[in-house]
mmCIF file of C-alpha atoms in Angstrom:
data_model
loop_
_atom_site.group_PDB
_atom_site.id
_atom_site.type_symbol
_atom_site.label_atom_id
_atom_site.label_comp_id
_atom_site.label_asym_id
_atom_site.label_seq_id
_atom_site.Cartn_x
_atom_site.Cartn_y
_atom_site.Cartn_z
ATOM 1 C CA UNK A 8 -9.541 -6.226 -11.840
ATOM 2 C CA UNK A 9 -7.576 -2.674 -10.377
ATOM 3 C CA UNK A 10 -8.289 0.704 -8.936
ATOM 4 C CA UNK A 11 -5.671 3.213 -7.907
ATOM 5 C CA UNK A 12 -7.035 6.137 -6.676
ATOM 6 C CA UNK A 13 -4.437 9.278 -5.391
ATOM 7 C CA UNK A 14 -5.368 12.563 -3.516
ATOM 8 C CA UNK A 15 -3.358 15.202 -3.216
ATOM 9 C CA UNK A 16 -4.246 16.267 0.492
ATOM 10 C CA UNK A 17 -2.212 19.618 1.133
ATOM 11 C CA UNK A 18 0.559 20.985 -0.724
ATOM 12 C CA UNK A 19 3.384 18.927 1.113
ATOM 13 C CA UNK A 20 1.124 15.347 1.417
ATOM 14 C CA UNK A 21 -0.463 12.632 -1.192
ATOM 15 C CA UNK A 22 -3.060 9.928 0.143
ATOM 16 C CA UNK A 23 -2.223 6.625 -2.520
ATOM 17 C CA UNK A 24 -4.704 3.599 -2.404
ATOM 18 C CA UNK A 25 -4.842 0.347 -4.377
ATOM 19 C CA UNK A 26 -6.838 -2.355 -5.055
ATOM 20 C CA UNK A 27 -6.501 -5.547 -7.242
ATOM 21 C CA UNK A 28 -7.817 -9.069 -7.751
ATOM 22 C CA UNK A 29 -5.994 -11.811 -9.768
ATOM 23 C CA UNK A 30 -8.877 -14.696 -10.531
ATOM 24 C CA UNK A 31 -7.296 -18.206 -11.190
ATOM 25 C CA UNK A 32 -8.705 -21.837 -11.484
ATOM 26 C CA UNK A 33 -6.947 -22.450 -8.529
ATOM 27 C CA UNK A 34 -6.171 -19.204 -6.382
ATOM 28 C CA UNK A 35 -7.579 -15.645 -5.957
ATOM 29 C CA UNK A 36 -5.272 -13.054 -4.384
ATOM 30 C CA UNK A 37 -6.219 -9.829 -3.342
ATOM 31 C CA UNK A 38 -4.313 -7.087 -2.817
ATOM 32 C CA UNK A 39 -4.937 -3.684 -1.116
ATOM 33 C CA UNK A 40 -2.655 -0.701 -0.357
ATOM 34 C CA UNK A 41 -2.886 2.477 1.265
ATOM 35 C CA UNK A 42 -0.186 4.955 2.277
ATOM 36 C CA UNK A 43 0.212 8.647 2.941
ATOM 37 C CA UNK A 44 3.161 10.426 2.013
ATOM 38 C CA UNK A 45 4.574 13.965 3.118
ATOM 39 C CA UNK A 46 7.531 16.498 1.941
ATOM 40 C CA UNK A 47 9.159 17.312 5.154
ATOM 41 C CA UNK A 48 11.303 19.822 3.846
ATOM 42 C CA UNK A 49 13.222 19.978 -0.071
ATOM 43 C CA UNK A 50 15.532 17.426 0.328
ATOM 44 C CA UNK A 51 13.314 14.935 3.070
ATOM 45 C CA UNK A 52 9.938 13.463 3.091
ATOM 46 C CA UNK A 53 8.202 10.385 4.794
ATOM 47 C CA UNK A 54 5.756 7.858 3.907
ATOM 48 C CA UNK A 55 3.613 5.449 6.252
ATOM 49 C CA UNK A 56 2.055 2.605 4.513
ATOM 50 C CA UNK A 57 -0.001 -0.031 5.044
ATOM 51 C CA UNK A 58 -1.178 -3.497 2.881
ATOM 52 C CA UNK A 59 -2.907 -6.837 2.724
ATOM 53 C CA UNK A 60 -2.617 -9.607 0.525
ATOM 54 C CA UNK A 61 -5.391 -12.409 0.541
ATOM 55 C CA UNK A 62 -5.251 -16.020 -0.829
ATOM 56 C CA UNK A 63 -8.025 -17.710 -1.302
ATOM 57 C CA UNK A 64 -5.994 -21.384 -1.476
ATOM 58 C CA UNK A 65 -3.169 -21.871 0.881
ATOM 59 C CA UNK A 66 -1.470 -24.761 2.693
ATOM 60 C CA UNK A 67 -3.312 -26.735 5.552
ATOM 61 C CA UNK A 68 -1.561 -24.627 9.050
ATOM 62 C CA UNK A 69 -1.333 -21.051 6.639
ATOM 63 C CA UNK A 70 -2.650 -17.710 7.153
ATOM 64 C CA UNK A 71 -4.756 -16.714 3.928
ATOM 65 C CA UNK A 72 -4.048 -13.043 4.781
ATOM 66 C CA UNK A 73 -0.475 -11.692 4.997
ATOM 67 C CA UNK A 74 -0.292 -7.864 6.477
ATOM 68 C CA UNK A 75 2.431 -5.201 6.184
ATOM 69 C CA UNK A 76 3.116 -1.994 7.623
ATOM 70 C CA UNK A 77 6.417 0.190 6.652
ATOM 71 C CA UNK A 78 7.641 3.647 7.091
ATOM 72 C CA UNK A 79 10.073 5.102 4.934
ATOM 73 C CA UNK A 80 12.286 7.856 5.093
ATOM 74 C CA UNK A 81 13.278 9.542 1.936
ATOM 75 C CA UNK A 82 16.478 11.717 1.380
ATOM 76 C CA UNK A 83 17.151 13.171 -1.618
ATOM 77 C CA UNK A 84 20.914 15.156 -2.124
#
């Protein structure tokens, strides 16, 4: 199962979100996603994002839940 869902919050900035589930015999993982990107100016723009990944089954001593944040900087000539 998915959902993407997008807003367009202003001219110059996009809201993105995600959300999936993969069902196995063995595993589930989860995903989820959200980031907000803005045009700076014509040739620049930035995006701050945030996700999460979830396994149901891991190894004894593992985190099920992994967590990333990243900013990018886009420049485009």
């Amino acid at each position: 199962a998915a959902e993407i869902f997008s807003w367009k919050i202003s001219e110059t900035s996009t809201l993105d979100q995600f959300l999936n589930t993969e069902a196995g015999d063995s595993n589930t993982v989860t995903r989820f996603g959200i980031s907000v990107t803005s045009q700076i100016d014509d040739a620049l723009s930035m995006k701050v994002g945030y996700n999460i990944k979830h396994n149901s089954d891991v190894a004894l001593g593992s985190d099920k839940t992994d967590k990333e944040t990243s900013v990018t900087l886009v420049y485009k000539l």
